[in-house]
Coordinates of C-alpha atoms and ligand atoms in Angstrom, one line a residue:
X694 CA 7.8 -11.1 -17.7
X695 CA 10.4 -11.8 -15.2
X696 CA 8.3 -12.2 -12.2
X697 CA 5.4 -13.9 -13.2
X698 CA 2.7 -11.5 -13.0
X699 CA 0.5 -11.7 -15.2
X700 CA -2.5 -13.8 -14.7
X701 CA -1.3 -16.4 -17.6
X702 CA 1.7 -16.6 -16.3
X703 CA 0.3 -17.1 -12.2
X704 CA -2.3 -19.9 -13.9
X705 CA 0.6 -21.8 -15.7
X706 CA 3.0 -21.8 -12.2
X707 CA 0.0 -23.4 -10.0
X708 CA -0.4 -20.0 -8.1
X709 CA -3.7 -17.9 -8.2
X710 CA -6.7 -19.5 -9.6
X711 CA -5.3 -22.8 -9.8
X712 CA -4.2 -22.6 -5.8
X713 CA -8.2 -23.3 -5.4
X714 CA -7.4 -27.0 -6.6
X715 CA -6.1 -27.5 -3.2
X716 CA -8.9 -26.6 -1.4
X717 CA -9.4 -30.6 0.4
X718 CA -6.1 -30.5 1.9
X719 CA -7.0 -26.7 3.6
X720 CA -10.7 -27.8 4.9
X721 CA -10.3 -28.4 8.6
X722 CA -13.1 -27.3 11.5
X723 CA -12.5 -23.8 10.8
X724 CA -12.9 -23.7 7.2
X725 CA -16.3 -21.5 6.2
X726 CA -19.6 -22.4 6.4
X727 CA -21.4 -21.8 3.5
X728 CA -23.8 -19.9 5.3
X729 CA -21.3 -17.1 6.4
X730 CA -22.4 -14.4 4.3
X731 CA -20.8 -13.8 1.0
X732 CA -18.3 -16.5 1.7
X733 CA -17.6 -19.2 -1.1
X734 CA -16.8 -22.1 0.7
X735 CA -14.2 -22.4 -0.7
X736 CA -9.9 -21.8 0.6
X737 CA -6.7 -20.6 -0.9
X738 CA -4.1 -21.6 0.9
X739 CA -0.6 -20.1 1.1
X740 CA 2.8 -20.3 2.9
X741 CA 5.1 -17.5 3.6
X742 CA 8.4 -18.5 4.7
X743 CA 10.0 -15.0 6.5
X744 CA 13.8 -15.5 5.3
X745 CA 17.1 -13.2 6.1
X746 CA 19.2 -13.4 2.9
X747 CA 20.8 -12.4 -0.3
X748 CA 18.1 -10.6 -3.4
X749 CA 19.4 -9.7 -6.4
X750 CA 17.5 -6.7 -7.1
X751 CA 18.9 -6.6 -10.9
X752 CA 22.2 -6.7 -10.7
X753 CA 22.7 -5.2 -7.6
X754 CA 22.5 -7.9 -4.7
X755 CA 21.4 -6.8 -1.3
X756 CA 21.1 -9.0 2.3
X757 CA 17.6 -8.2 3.5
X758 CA 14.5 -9.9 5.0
X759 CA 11.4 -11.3 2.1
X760 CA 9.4 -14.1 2.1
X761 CA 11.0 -17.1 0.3
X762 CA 14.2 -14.5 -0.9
X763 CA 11.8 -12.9 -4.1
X764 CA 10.5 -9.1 -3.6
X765 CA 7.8 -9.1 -4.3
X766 CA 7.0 -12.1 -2.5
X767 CA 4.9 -14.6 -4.6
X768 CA 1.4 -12.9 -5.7
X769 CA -1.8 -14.3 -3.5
X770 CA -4.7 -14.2 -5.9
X771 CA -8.1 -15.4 -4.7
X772 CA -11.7 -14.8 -6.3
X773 CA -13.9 -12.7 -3.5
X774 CA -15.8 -14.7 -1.1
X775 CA -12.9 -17.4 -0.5
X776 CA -11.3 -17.8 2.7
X777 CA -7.6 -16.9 2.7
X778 CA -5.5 -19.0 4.6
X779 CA -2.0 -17.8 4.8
X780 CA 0.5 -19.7 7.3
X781 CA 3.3 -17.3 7.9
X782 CA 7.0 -19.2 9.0
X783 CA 9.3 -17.0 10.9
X784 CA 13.1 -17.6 9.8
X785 CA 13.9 -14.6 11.1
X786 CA 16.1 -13.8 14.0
X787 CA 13.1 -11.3 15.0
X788 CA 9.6 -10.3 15.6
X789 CA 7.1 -9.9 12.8
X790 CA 3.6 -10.2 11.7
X791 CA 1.8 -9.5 8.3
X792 CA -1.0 -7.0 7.5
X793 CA -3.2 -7.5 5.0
X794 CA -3.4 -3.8 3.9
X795 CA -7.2 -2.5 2.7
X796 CA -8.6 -5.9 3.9
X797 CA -11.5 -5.7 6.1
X798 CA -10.2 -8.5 8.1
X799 CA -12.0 -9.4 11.8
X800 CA -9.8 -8.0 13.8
X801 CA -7.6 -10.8 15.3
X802 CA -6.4 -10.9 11.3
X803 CA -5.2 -7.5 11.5
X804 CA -1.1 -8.3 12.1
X805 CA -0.7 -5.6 14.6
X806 CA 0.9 -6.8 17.7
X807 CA 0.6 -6.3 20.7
X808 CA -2.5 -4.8 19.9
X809 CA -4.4 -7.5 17.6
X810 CA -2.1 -10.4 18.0
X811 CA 0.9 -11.4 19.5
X812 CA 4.1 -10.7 17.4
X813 CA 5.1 -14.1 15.2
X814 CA 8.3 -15.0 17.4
X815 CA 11.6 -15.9 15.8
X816 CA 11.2 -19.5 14.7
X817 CA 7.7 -19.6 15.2
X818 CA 4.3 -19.5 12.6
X819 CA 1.0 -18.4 12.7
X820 CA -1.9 -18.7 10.7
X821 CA -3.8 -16.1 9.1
X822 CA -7.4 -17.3 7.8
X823 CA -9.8 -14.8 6.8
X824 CA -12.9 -14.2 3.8
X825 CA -11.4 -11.7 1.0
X826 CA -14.8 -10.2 0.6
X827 CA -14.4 -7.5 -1.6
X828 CA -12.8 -7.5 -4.8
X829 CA -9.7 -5.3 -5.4
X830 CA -6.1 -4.5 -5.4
X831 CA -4.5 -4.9 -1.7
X832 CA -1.6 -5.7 -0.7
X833 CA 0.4 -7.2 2.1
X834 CA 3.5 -6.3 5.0
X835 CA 4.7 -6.6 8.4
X836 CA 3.4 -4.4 11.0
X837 CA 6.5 -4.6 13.4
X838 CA 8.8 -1.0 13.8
X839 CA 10.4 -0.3 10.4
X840 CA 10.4 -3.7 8.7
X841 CA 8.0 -1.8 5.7
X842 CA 11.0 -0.7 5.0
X843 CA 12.5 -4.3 4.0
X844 CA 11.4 -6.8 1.6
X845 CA 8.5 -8.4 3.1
X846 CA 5.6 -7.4 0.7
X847 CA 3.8 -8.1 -1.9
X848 CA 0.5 -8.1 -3.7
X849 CA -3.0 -9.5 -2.7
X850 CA -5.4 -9.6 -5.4
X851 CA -9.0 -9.9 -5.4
X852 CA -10.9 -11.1 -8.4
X853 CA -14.4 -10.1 -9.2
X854 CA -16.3 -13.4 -10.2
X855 CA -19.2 -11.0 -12.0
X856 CA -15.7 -8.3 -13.4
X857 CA -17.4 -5.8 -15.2
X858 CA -14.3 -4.8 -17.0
X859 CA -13.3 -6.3 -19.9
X860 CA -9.6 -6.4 -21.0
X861 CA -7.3 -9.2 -22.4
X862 CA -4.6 -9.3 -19.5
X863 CA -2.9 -8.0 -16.4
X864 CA -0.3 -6.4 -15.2
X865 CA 0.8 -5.9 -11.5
X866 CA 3.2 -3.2 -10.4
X867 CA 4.7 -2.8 -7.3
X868 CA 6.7 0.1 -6.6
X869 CA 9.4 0.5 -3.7
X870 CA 12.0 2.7 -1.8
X871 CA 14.6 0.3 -1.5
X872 CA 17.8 1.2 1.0
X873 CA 17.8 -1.6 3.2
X874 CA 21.4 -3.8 3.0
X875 CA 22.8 -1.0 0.5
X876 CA 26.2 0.4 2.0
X877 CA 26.1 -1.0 5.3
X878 CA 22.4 0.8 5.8
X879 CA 19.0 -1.1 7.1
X880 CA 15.3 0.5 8.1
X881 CA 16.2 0.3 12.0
X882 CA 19.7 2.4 11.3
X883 CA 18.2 4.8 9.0
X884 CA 15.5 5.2 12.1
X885 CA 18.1 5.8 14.5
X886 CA 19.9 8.5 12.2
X887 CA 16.8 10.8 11.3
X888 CA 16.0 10.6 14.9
X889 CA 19.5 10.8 16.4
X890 CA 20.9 13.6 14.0
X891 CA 18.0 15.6 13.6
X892 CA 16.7 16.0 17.7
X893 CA 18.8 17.3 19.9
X894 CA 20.2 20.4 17.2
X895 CA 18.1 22.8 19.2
X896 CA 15.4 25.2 18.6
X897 CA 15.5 25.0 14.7
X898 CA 18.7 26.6 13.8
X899 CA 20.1 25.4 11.0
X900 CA 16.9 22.7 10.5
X901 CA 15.9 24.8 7.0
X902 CA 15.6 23.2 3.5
X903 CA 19.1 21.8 4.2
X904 CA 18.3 19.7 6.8
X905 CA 14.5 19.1 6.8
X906 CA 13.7 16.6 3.8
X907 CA 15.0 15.6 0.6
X908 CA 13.7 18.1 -2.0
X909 CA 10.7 19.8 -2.3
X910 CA 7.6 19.2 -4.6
X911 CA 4.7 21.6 -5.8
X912 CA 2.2 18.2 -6.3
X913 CA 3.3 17.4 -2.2
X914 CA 3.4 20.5 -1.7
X915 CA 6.3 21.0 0.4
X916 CA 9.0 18.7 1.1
X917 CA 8.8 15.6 -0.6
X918 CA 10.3 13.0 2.3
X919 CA 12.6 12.3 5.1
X920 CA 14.7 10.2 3.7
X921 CA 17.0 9.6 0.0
X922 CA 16.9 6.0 -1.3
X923 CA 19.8 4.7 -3.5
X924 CA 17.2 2.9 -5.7
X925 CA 13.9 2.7 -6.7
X926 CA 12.2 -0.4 -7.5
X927 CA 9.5 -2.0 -10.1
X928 CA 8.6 -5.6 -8.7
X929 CA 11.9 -6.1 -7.1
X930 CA 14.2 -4.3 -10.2
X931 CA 16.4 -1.6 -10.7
X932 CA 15.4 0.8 -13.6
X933 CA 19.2 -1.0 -15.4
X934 CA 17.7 -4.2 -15.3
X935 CA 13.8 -3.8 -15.7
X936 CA 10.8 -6.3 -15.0
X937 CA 9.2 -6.4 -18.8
X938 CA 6.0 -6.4 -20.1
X939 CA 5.4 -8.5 -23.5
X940 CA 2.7 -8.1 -24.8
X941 CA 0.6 -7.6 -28.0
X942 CA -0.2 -3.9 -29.8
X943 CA -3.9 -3.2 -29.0
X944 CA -3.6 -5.4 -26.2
X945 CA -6.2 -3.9 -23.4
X946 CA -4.2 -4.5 -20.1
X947 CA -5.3 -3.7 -16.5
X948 CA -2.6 -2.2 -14.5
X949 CA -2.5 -2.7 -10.3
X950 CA -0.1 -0.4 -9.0
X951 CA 0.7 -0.9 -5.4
X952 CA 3.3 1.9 -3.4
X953 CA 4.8 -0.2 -1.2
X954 CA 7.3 2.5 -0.5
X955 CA 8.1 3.8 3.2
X956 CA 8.6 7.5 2.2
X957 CA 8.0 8.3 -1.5
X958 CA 5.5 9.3 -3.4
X959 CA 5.4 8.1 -7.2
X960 CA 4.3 9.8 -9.8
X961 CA 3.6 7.3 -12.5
X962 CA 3.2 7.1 -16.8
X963 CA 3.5 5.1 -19.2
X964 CA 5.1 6.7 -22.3
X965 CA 3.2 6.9 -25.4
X966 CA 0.4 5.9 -23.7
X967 CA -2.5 7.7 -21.9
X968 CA -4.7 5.5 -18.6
X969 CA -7.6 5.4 -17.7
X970 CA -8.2 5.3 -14.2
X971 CA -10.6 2.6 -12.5
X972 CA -10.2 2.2 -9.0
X973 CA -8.1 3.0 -6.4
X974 CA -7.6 1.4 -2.9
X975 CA -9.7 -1.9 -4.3
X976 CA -13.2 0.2 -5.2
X977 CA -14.2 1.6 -8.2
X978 CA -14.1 5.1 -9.4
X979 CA -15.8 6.9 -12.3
X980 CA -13.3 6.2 -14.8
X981 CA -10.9 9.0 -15.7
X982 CA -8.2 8.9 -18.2
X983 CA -5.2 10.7 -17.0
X984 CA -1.1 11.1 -18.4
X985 CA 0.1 10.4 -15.0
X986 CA -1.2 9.3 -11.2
X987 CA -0.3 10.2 -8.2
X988 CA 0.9 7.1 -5.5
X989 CA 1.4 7.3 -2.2
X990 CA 2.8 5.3 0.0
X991 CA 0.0 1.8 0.8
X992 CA -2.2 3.3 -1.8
X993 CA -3.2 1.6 -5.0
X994 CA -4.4 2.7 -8.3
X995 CA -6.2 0.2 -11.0
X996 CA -5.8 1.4 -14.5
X997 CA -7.0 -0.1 -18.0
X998 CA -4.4 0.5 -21.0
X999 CA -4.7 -0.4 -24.9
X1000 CA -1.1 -1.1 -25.7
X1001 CA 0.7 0.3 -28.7
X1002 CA 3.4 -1.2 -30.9
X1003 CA 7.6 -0.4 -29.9
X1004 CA 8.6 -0.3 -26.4
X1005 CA 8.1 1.9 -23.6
X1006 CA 9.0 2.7 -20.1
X1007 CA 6.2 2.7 -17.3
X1008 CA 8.3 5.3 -15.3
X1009 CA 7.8 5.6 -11.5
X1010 CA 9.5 9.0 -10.3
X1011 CA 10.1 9.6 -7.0
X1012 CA 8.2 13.1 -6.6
X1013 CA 10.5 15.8 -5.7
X1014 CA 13.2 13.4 -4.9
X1015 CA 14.7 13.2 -8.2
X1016 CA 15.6 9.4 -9.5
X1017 CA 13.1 7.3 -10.8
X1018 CA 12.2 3.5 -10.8
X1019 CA 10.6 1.9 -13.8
X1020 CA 9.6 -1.4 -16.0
X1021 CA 9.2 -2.1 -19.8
X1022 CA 6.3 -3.1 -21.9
X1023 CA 7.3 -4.1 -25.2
X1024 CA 4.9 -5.2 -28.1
X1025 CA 7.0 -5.1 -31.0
X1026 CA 10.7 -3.8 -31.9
X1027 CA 12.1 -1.0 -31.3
X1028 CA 15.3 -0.2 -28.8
X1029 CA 15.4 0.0 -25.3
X1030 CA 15.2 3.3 -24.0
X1031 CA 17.6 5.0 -21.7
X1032 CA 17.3 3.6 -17.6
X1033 CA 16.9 7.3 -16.7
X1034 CA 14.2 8.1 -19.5
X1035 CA 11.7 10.5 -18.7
X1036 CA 8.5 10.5 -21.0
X1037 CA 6.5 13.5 -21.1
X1038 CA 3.5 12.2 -20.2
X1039 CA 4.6 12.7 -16.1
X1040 CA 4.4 16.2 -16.9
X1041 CA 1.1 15.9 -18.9
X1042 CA -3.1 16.0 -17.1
X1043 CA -2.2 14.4 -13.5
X1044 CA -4.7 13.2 -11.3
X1045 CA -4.5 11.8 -7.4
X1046 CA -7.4 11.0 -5.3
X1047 CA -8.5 14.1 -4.4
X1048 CA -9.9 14.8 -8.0
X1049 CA -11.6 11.9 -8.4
X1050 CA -15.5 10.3 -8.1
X1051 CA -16.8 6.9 -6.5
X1052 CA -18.8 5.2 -8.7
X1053 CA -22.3 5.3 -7.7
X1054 CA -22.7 1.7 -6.1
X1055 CA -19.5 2.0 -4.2
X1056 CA -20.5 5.1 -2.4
X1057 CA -21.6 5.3 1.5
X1058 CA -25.4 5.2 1.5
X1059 CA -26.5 8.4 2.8
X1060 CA -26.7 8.5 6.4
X1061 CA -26.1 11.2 9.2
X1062 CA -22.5 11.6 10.8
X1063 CA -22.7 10.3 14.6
X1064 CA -19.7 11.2 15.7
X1065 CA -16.7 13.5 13.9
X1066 CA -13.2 13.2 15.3
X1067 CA -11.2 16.1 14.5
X1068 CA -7.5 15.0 14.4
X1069 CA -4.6 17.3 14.0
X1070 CA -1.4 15.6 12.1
X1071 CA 1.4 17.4 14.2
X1072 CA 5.2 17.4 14.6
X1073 CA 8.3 17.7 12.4
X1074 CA 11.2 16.4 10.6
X1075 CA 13.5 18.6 13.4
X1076 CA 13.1 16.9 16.3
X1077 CA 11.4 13.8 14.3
X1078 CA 8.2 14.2 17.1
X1079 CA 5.5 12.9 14.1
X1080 CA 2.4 12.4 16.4
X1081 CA -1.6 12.8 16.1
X1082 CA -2.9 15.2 17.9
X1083 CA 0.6 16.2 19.8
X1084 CA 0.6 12.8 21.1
X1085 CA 3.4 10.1 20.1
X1086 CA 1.9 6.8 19.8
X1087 CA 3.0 4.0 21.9
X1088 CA 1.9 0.1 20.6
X1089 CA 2.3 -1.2 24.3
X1090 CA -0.2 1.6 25.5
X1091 CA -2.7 2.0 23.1
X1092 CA -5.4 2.9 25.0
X1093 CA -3.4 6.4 25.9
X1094 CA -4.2 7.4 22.1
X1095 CA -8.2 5.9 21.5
X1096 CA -10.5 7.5 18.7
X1097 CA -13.5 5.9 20.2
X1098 CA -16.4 4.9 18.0
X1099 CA -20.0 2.6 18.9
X1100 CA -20.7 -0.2 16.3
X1101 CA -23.0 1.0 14.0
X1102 CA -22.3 4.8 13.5
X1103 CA -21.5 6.7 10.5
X1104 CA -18.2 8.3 11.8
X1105 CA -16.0 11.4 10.0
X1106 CA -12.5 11.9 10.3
X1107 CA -11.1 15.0 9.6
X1108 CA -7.6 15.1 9.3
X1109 CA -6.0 18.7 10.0
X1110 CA -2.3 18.5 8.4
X1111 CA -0.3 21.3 10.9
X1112 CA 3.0 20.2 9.5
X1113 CA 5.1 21.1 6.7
X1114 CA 5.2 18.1 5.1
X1115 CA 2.3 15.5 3.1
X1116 CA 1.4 12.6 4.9
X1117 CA -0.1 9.1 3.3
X1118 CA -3.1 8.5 6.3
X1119 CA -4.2 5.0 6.6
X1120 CA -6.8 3.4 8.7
X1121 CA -6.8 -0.5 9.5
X1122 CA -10.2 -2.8 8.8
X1123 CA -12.4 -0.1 7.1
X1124 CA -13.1 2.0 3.8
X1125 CA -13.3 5.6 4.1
X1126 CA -14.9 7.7 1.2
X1127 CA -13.5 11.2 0.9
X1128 CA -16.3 13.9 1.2
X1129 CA -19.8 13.1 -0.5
X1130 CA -18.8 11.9 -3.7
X1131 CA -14.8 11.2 -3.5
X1132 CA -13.6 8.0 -3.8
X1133 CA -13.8 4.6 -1.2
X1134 CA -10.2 4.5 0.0
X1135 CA -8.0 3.2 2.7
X1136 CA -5.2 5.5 2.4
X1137 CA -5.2 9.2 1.6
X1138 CA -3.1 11.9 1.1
X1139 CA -3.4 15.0 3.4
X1140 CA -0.8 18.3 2.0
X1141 CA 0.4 20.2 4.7
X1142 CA -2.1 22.7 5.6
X1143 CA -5.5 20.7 4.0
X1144 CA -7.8 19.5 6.4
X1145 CA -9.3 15.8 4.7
X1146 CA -12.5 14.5 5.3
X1147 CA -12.8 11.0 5.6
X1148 CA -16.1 9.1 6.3
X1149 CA -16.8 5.6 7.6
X1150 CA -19.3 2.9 8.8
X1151 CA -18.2 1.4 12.2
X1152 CA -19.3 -1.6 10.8
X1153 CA -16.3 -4.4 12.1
X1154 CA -15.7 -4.1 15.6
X1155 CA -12.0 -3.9 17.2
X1156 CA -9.1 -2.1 17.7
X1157 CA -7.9 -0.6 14.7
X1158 CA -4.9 1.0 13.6
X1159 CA -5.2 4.6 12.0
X1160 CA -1.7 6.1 11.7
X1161 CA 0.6 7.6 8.3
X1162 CA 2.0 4.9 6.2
X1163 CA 5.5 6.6 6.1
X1164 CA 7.0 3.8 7.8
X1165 CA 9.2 6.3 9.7
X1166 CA 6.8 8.7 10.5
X1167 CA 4.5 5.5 12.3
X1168 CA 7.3 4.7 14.0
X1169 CA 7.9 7.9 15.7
X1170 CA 4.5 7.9 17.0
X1171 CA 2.3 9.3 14.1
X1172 CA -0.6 6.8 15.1
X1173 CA -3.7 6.2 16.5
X1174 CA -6.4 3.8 17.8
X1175 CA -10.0 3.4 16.4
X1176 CA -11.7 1.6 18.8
X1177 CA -15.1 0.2 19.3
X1178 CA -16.6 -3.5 20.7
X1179 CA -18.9 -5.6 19.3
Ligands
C2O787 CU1 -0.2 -0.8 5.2 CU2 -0.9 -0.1 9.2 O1 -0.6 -0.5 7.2
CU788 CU1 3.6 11.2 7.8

């Protein structure tokens, strides 16, 4: 383990579980009444400091922005029902905020300025305190132009006081895009290029294959992305210098595997082993065992593994972009297999979201639709116009762009993908499920041409983002506003 992942490793640094111990130096007025439903009492707290500065990434050393100079930034681990409370420093010579991605946060928690907060100023804090109630994998980022695009992430996992799992450890896996401080590049420059070089070439002329994306993929199907990474990382490593796994053969091990990518997809196995599927997005699925998942970027998968003996690469390929990112889990000898090894189980029985079931108790009770809001995913890589509903999305007029809702209804979204290309659909503060029986997610993919349906209860009041978690595609305007008071 070089990152100190696991939950051994988290107990024995003071982070996680232990973090509880410090629970009378975090109880002020606001701390949680026990009579706040399904809150513990009790706090977690935890500092973020937002630093500019040098990461090595594994050999490669790059100047970006993280909290406290590690990407991932230090895991946050609380059991559900305790009160998060996260003070975030800004070191940074700009605006940021944090999100707390799959949470259903009230809405002041959210991390979107201007819209739910003020940004976090240069040199200024601000305190993030909210109940984790459900259990899951989440995860957590800035919510400020392109800064998903930099090091300031990392996981936020919920543990299940009554887990009904059983398995001996576990394993969290973050995977990333990583271009930011590589040749001279940064999120904000590679902005300016897709939309400087692309708009302004005319009526599509010479905008074909060549121009428009990076590669194609049958699983996206279409192009795979806008932009091409120089790496691709596991928990902060290049595949040269991997995070690893040591373990023990028949060793069961849950896997949390956050893409905390702007732009990529990941298709991700574990050689010589098969998974079985558990949740995704934080709630639990009928389980599935699969060779390889599906990960788009801000979703998560859960997955249970028994280990065998040797050494094997967990292998996150870049789908249809060719290059891959990985880690190791070794439980006994054997040698170290090639950086650019490919196991055959990414070609084996693939599953994403779309295939799979919500187990029974995580599903919506059954109640009628109230309101369905038909919204059409529009624009292109050409002129980079990404926008809902032929709109661009501006964050200082939000109100231009509202999906309106009343507290209290059962609401559908049905997203209606008119582009050529997939895109990752997120909405802030809520769980959707995906038709009557598909999983409870925050994040789905929609291929170009599919219309998803996406069902909710409007059951925490605000104004709430719903917009494509390619960072670059958000930016351009690909967003919206679901929006409905108390
Ligand atoms: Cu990870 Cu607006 O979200
Ligand atoms: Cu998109």
């Amino acid at each position: 383990m070089t990152n100190g992942l696991s939950r051994r490793a988290l107990l024995s640094t003071g982070l996680g579980i232990a973090g509880v111990g410090a629970l009378a130096a975090c109880s002020g007025a606001s701390s949680p009444k026990m009579s706040d439903s399904g809150s513990t009492g009790r706090a977690t707290p935890v500092s973020l400091s937002a630093v500019a500065g040098a990461v090595d990434l594994g050999g490669v050393t790059v100047n970006t922005w993280s909290f406290g100079g590690t990407i991932p930034a230090p895991q946050i681990r609380l059991s559900a029902g305790d009160t998060l409370h996260a003070q975030i420093a800004n070191h940074l010579q700009a605006d940021t905020s944090v999100h707390w991605h799959g949470v259903a946060v009230p809405n002041a928690m959210d991390g979107v300025p201007p819209i739910t907060q003020q940004a976090v100023a240069a040199g200024s804090s601000f305190d993030y305190r909210f109940i984790a109630r459900n259990p899951g994998t989440y995860w957590f980022h800035p919510h400020v132009g392109v800064q998903l695009d930099r090091g300031l992430y990392g996981a936020l996992i919920v543990e299940d006081p009554k887990e009904p799992l059983s398995y001996d450890d576990e394993w969290v896996l973050v995977f990333d895009d990583w271009l930011d401080g590589v040749s001279g590049n940064t999120p904000d420059a590679e902005y300016t290029a897709l939309t400087t070089s692309m708009s302004g070439m005319g009526n599509g002329m010479g905008m074909g294959m060549s121009m428009g994306g990076v590669g194609t993929s049958t699983l996206l199907g279409g192009d795979a992305g806008d932009v091409t990474y120089p790496y691709h990382l596991v928990n902060g490593r290049i595949p040269a210098d991997p995070d690893v796994y040591d373990g023990k053969p028949g060793a069961r091990v849950r896997l949390r595997m956050i893409n905390a990518g702007s732009d990529t997809a990941y298709r991700v196995a574990l050689g010589g082993h098969r998974l079985t599927l558990t949740h995704t997005d934080g709630y639990p699925i009928d389980h599935q065992d699969v060779d390889a998942v599906l990960i788009a970027p801000g979703e998560r998968y859960d997955a249970l593994v028994t280990l065998a003996g040797g050494v094997f690469p967990l292998v996150a390929l870049a789908e249809g972009k060719n290059a891959l990112g990985r880690a190791l889990v070794r439980t006994g000898s054997g040698g170290t297999p090639p950086a650019n090894a490919r196991p055959g189980e990414l070609d084996g029985m693939l599953m994403s979201a779309a295939q799979l079931t919500s187990e029974a108790d995580a599903r919506l009770a059954a109640k009628a639709v109230a309101r369905t809001h038909r919204i059409k995913l529009t624009g292109g890589m050409g002129m980079y116009d990404w926008s809902l509903d032929g709109v661009k999305f501006d964050m200082n007029d939000p109100a231009a762009h509202p999906y309106l809702a009343a507290k209290g209804e059962r609401v559908r979204l049905e997203f209606v993908n008119t582009t050529t290309m997939w895109h990752p659909m997120h909405l802030h503060g809520h769980t959707f499920q995906l038709g009557a029986t598909g999983p409870r997610k925050d994040t789905v993919i929609v291929l170009p041409g599919q219309t998803v349906t996406c069902d909710f209860d409007a059951d925490n009041p605000g104004q709430w983002m719903l917009h494509c978690h390619n960072a670059y595609h958000g930016q351009a305007g690909m967003m919206g506003l679901v929006s409905y008071a108390a």
